[in-house]
Short mmCIF file of C-alpha atoms in Angstrom, two decimals:
data_model
loop_
_atom_site.label_atom_id
_atom_site.label_comp_id
_atom_site.label_asym_id
_atom_site.label_seq_id
_atom_site.Cartn_x
_atom_site.Cartn_y
_atom_site.Cartn_z
CA MET O 14 -17.79 1.11 12.76
CA GLY O 15 -14.29 -0.30 13.80
CA ASN O 16 -15.82 -1.26 17.47
CA GLY O 17 -15.18 -5.16 17.32
CA THR O 18 -13.11 -8.20 16.80
CA LEU O 19 -12.15 -6.79 13.07
CA ASP O 20 -11.25 -3.26 14.17
CA GLY O 21 -7.74 -2.77 12.72
CA ALA O 22 -7.67 -5.97 11.23
CA VAL O 23 -5.84 -6.47 7.78
CA ILE O 24 -7.73 -9.01 5.74
CA ALA O 25 -6.80 -9.64 2.24
CA VAL O 26 -9.65 -10.64 -0.02
CA ALA O 27 -9.16 -12.89 -3.27
CA GLY O 28 -11.99 -12.71 -5.99
CA ALA O 29 -12.96 -9.61 -4.84
CA GLY O 30 -14.41 -8.04 -7.84
CA GLY O 31 -17.33 -10.37 -8.00
CA PRO O 32 -20.61 -10.16 -5.96
CA ALA O 33 -19.56 -11.84 -3.31
CA GLY O 34 -16.22 -9.94 -3.24
CA ARG O 35 -17.99 -6.69 -3.26
CA ALA O 36 -20.18 -7.58 -0.43
CA ALA O 37 -17.30 -8.90 1.74
CA LEU O 38 -15.27 -5.64 0.96
CA LEU O 39 -18.33 -3.71 2.29
CA ARG O 40 -19.05 -5.68 5.35
CA LEU O 41 -15.55 -5.78 6.71
CA ALA O 42 -14.56 -2.05 5.89
CA GLU O 43 -17.81 -1.52 7.84
CA ALA O 44 -16.05 -3.71 10.93
CA GLY O 45 -13.27 -0.97 10.99
CA ALA O 46 -10.74 -3.29 8.67
CA THR O 47 -8.13 -2.65 6.24
CA VAL O 48 -9.18 -4.54 3.45
CA VAL O 49 -6.54 -5.36 0.46
CA GLY O 50 -8.59 -7.17 -2.45
CA SER O 51 -7.39 -8.66 -5.45
CA ASP O 52 -9.31 -9.69 -8.92
CA ASN O 53 -7.96 -10.74 -12.36
CA ASP O 54 -10.26 -7.90 -13.62
CA PRO O 55 -9.16 -4.39 -12.67
CA GLU O 56 -12.34 -2.53 -13.87
CA ARG O 57 -14.71 -5.01 -11.61
CA LEU O 58 -12.25 -4.94 -8.80
CA ALA O 59 -11.78 -0.88 -9.03
CA GLU O 60 -15.71 -0.50 -8.92
CA ALA O 61 -15.90 -3.09 -5.73
CA VAL O 62 -13.42 -0.85 -4.04
CA ASP O 63 -14.53 2.41 -4.96
CA ALA O 64 -18.15 1.34 -3.45
CA ALA O 65 -16.54 0.21 -0.32
CA ARG O 66 -14.62 3.44 0.23
CA TYR O 67 -17.72 5.76 -0.61
CA ALA O 68 -20.18 3.46 1.67
CA HIS O 69 -17.48 3.57 4.50
CA GLY O 70 -15.81 6.73 4.42
CA GLY O 71 -12.55 6.67 6.32
CA ALA O 72 -11.94 3.10 5.70
CA THR O 73 -8.75 1.72 4.13
CA VAL O 74 -9.99 -0.47 1.09
CA THR O 75 -7.11 -0.84 -1.61
CA GLY O 76 -7.26 -3.33 -4.64
CA GLU O 77 -4.87 -4.69 -7.53
CA LYS O 78 -4.58 -7.10 -10.18
CA VAL O 79 -2.68 -10.50 -8.67
CA ASP O 80 -2.14 -13.38 -10.81
CA LEU O 81 -3.28 -15.99 -8.28
CA LEU O 82 -2.09 -18.66 -10.61
CA ASP O 83 1.50 -17.95 -10.09
CA LEU O 84 2.92 -18.49 -6.72
CA GLY O 85 5.52 -16.61 -6.82
CA SER O 86 2.84 -13.46 -7.67
CA THR O 87 0.42 -14.48 -5.00
CA ARG O 88 3.85 -14.50 -2.24
CA ALA O 89 4.62 -11.19 -3.67
CA TRP O 90 1.14 -9.81 -3.02
CA ALA O 91 1.39 -11.23 0.77
CA ASP O 92 4.37 -9.55 1.32
CA ARG O 93 3.72 -6.44 0.22
CA ILE O 94 0.46 -6.50 2.23
CA GLU O 95 2.57 -7.43 5.29
CA LYS O 96 5.16 -4.59 4.56
CA ASP O 97 2.74 -1.86 3.84
CA PHE O 98 0.26 -2.56 6.70
CA GLY O 99 2.46 -4.47 9.26
CA ARG O 100 0.57 -7.55 9.76
CA VAL O 101 -2.04 -9.68 7.72
CA ASP O 102 -5.00 -11.05 10.12
CA GLY O 103 -6.99 -12.88 7.43
CA VAL O 104 -7.70 -14.24 3.95
CA VAL O 105 -11.26 -14.56 2.16
CA HIS O 106 -10.61 -16.62 -0.65
CA LEU O 107 -13.61 -16.11 -2.92
CA VAL O 108 -12.29 -16.92 -6.44
CA GLY O 109 -15.23 -19.09 -8.07
CA GLY O 110 -16.26 -20.86 -11.45
CA TRP O 111 -18.68 -23.35 -12.78
CA ARG O 112 -18.96 -25.91 -15.20
CA GLY O 113 -21.15 -28.55 -15.38
CA SER O 114 -22.92 -30.95 -17.98
CA GLN O 115 -26.12 -32.70 -18.49
CA THR O 116 -25.18 -36.16 -17.48
CA PHE O 117 -22.03 -37.85 -15.73
CA THR O 118 -21.09 -39.42 -19.29
CA LYS O 119 -20.93 -36.09 -20.99
CA THR O 120 -18.82 -34.54 -18.59
CA ASP O 121 -16.01 -32.58 -20.24
CA LEU O 122 -12.22 -32.84 -18.84
CA GLU O 123 -11.72 -29.38 -20.51
CA ASP O 124 -13.85 -28.07 -17.58
CA TRP O 125 -12.00 -29.98 -14.95
CA ASP O 126 -8.69 -28.23 -16.33
CA LEU O 127 -10.17 -24.92 -15.56
CA LEU O 128 -12.16 -25.34 -12.62
CA GLU O 129 -8.71 -27.00 -10.88
CA LYS O 130 -6.88 -23.85 -11.51
CA LEU O 131 -9.61 -21.67 -10.50
CA LEU O 132 -11.14 -23.78 -7.52
CA ILE O 133 -7.77 -25.50 -6.38
CA ARG O 134 -4.66 -23.86 -7.63
CA THR O 135 -5.76 -20.66 -6.17
CA VAL O 136 -6.56 -22.20 -2.91
CA GLN O 137 -2.87 -23.96 -3.22
CA HIS O 138 -1.31 -20.43 -3.75
CA THR O 139 -3.14 -18.43 -1.27
CA SER O 140 -2.63 -20.54 1.46
CA LEU O 141 1.15 -21.19 1.12
CA ALA O 142 1.88 -17.54 0.84
CA PHE O 143 -0.30 -16.23 3.60
CA HIS O 144 -0.02 -19.22 6.20
CA GLU O 145 3.06 -17.96 7.93
CA ALA O 146 1.71 -14.48 8.38
CA LEU O 147 -1.67 -15.94 9.63
CA GLN O 148 0.17 -17.77 11.92
CA ARG O 149 2.05 -14.61 13.42
CA SER O 150 -1.20 -12.73 13.75
CA ASP O 151 -3.53 -12.99 17.08
CA ARG O 152 -6.24 -13.61 15.37
CA GLY O 153 -5.62 -14.89 12.12
CA ARG O 154 -8.25 -16.45 9.91
CA TYR O 155 -8.33 -18.29 6.12
CA VAL O 156 -11.81 -18.52 5.02
CA LEU O 157 -12.70 -20.52 1.89
CA ILE O 158 -16.02 -20.48 0.69
CA SER O 159 -17.26 -24.07 -0.33
CA ALA O 160 -20.38 -25.75 -1.59
CA ALA O 161 -22.51 -28.06 -0.83
CA GLY O 162 -22.04 -30.49 -3.69
CA ALA O 163 -18.58 -31.06 -2.35
CA SER O 164 -19.97 -33.41 0.42
CA ARG O 165 -22.93 -34.94 -2.12
CA PRO O 166 -21.53 -34.30 -5.98
CA THR O 167 -24.40 -34.88 -8.72
CA ALA O 168 -23.71 -36.40 -11.80
CA GLY O 169 -23.77 -33.77 -13.91
CA ASN O 170 -21.45 -31.68 -11.43
CA ALA O 171 -18.30 -34.18 -11.20
CA ALA O 172 -15.93 -31.95 -11.99
CA TYR O 173 -16.98 -28.92 -10.13
CA SER O 174 -17.42 -31.08 -6.99
CA ALA O 175 -14.45 -32.68 -7.31
CA ALA O 176 -12.74 -29.61 -7.28
CA LYS O 177 -14.62 -28.15 -4.30
CA ALA O 178 -13.61 -31.18 -2.51
CA ALA O 179 -10.14 -31.03 -2.99
CA ALA O 180 -10.15 -27.32 -2.13
CA GLU O 181 -12.01 -28.40 1.11
CA ALA O 182 -9.47 -30.99 1.94
CA TRP O 183 -6.24 -28.51 1.60
CA THR O 184 -8.08 -25.98 3.54
CA LEU O 185 -8.15 -28.54 6.26
CA ALA O 186 -4.56 -29.52 6.27
CA MET O 187 -3.80 -25.85 6.71
CA ALA O 188 -6.13 -26.17 9.94
CA ASP O 189 -4.28 -28.94 10.73
CA TYR O 190 -1.12 -26.63 10.08
CA PHE O 191 -2.79 -23.93 12.61
CA ARG O 192 -3.50 -26.68 15.30
CA LYS O 193 -0.30 -27.90 15.49
CA ALA O 194 1.36 -24.68 15.96
CA GLY O 195 -1.16 -24.07 18.48
CA GLY O 196 0.50 -26.84 20.59
CA GLU O 197 -1.22 -27.38 24.11
CA GLN O 198 -2.89 -24.09 24.18
CA GLY O 199 -4.72 -24.62 21.12
CA PRO O 200 -4.74 -22.69 17.75
CA THR O 201 -4.49 -18.80 17.68
CA SER O 202 -5.19 -18.71 13.92
CA ALA O 203 -7.87 -20.68 11.91
CA ALA O 204 -8.64 -22.07 8.55
CA ALA O 205 -12.30 -22.52 7.87
CA ILE O 206 -14.86 -23.38 5.24
CA LEU O 207 -18.01 -21.61 4.94
CA VAL O 208 -20.73 -24.05 2.73
CA VAL O 209 -23.26 -22.88 0.89
CA LYS O 210 -25.90 -24.36 -1.65
CA ALA O 211 -24.87 -21.42 -4.05
CA LEU O 212 -24.95 -17.53 -4.20
CA VAL O 213 -27.51 -14.98 -5.16
CA HIS O 214 -27.13 -11.51 -5.52
CA ASP O 215 -29.71 -8.38 -6.46
CA ALA O 216 -28.81 -8.60 -9.95
CA MET O 217 -29.74 -12.51 -10.53
CA ARG O 218 -33.30 -11.73 -9.00
CA ALA O 219 -33.48 -8.88 -11.62
CA GLU O 220 -32.87 -11.14 -14.55
CA ARG O 221 -35.04 -13.66 -13.03
CA PRO O 222 -37.75 -12.11 -11.04
CA ASN O 223 -40.34 -15.06 -10.73
CA ALA O 224 -37.12 -17.34 -9.13
CA LYS O 225 -37.49 -18.64 -6.08
CA PHE O 226 -33.57 -19.26 -5.43
CA ALA O 227 -34.39 -22.08 -2.76
CA GLY O 228 -31.74 -22.72 -0.49
CA PHE O 229 -29.07 -20.07 -2.07
CA THR O 230 -27.05 -17.92 0.03
CA ASP O 231 -27.19 -13.89 -0.50
CA VAL O 232 -23.95 -12.54 -1.15
CA ARG O 233 -24.74 -10.39 1.95
CA ASP O 234 -25.59 -13.11 4.22
CA LEU O 235 -22.42 -14.64 3.43
CA ALA O 236 -20.37 -11.54 3.90
CA GLU O 237 -21.94 -11.57 7.50
CA ALA O 238 -20.96 -15.02 8.25
CA VAL O 239 -17.22 -14.27 6.90
CA ALA O 240 -17.28 -11.33 9.67
CA GLY O 241 -18.54 -13.73 12.08
CA VAL O 242 -15.50 -16.08 11.60
CA TRP O 243 -13.59 -13.50 13.50
CA GLU O 244 -16.23 -13.58 16.41
CA LYS O 245 -15.75 -17.13 17.62
CA PRO O 246 -12.32 -18.39 19.05
CA ALA O 247 -9.98 -20.20 16.72
CA ALA O 248 -10.25 -23.43 18.25
CA GLU O 249 -14.02 -23.36 17.33
CA VAL O 250 -14.17 -22.47 13.77
CA ASN O 251 -10.36 -24.30 12.69
CA GLY O 252 -10.78 -27.11 10.66
CA ASN O 253 -14.79 -26.72 10.51
CA ARG O 254 -17.14 -26.70 8.18
CA LEU O 255 -19.69 -23.91 8.81
CA TRP O 256 -23.14 -24.52 7.12
CA LEU O 257 -24.83 -21.85 5.79
CA THR O 258 -27.72 -23.98 3.81
CA GLU O 259 -29.44 -27.18 4.82
CA LYS O 260 -26.38 -30.17 5.32
CA PRO O 261 -27.25 -33.12 2.13
#
């Protein structure tokens, strides 16, 4: 443990209490990173943090409830991490949510109101709060998890796909910031997008043992891909969509 590109890195994981967050905490801790998670569910977050600590004795894994819908609170979280650990080398954005409809005409715009907060506003706040610390790092990475539907939306997923597309555009703007900050030598930090069709985990398989989940990405494979973003040069991943499913 702790002999690769993530050894000694300090990584913030937003949305760390869900299945994907839990897998990310485990994988990043295994790689030797100090991991600081946040979630809006303290009990779920505590379970994820404890699981990562138990699996990787000696790893530094912490968590706290942070209101990512409040920019001031998000900035305070970023400042605390840098003050406590001396650096921030990454942000993994796993805050999710889904709302859909049977048809385009039955779209409920209240779904958009919710998804705009979960899928766009939290990305805006984490990126604005952490971008300077990531630029100061020699291996800074901002990793957004997105969905294939952002590139090819379906009629019943208008609100979800539009929100994901907006989050991608915001992340690509952050990538342009890193590109320009790097000058002629190229970026030293990067913002990248991991694209999945959908995610699957053991509990879903247990609930639906006959389902094939075709094209879905297991949360453990997603966590492996997240860690892999640090294994590539910043210039190679900055501003790129890294596909974990077939391109539409």
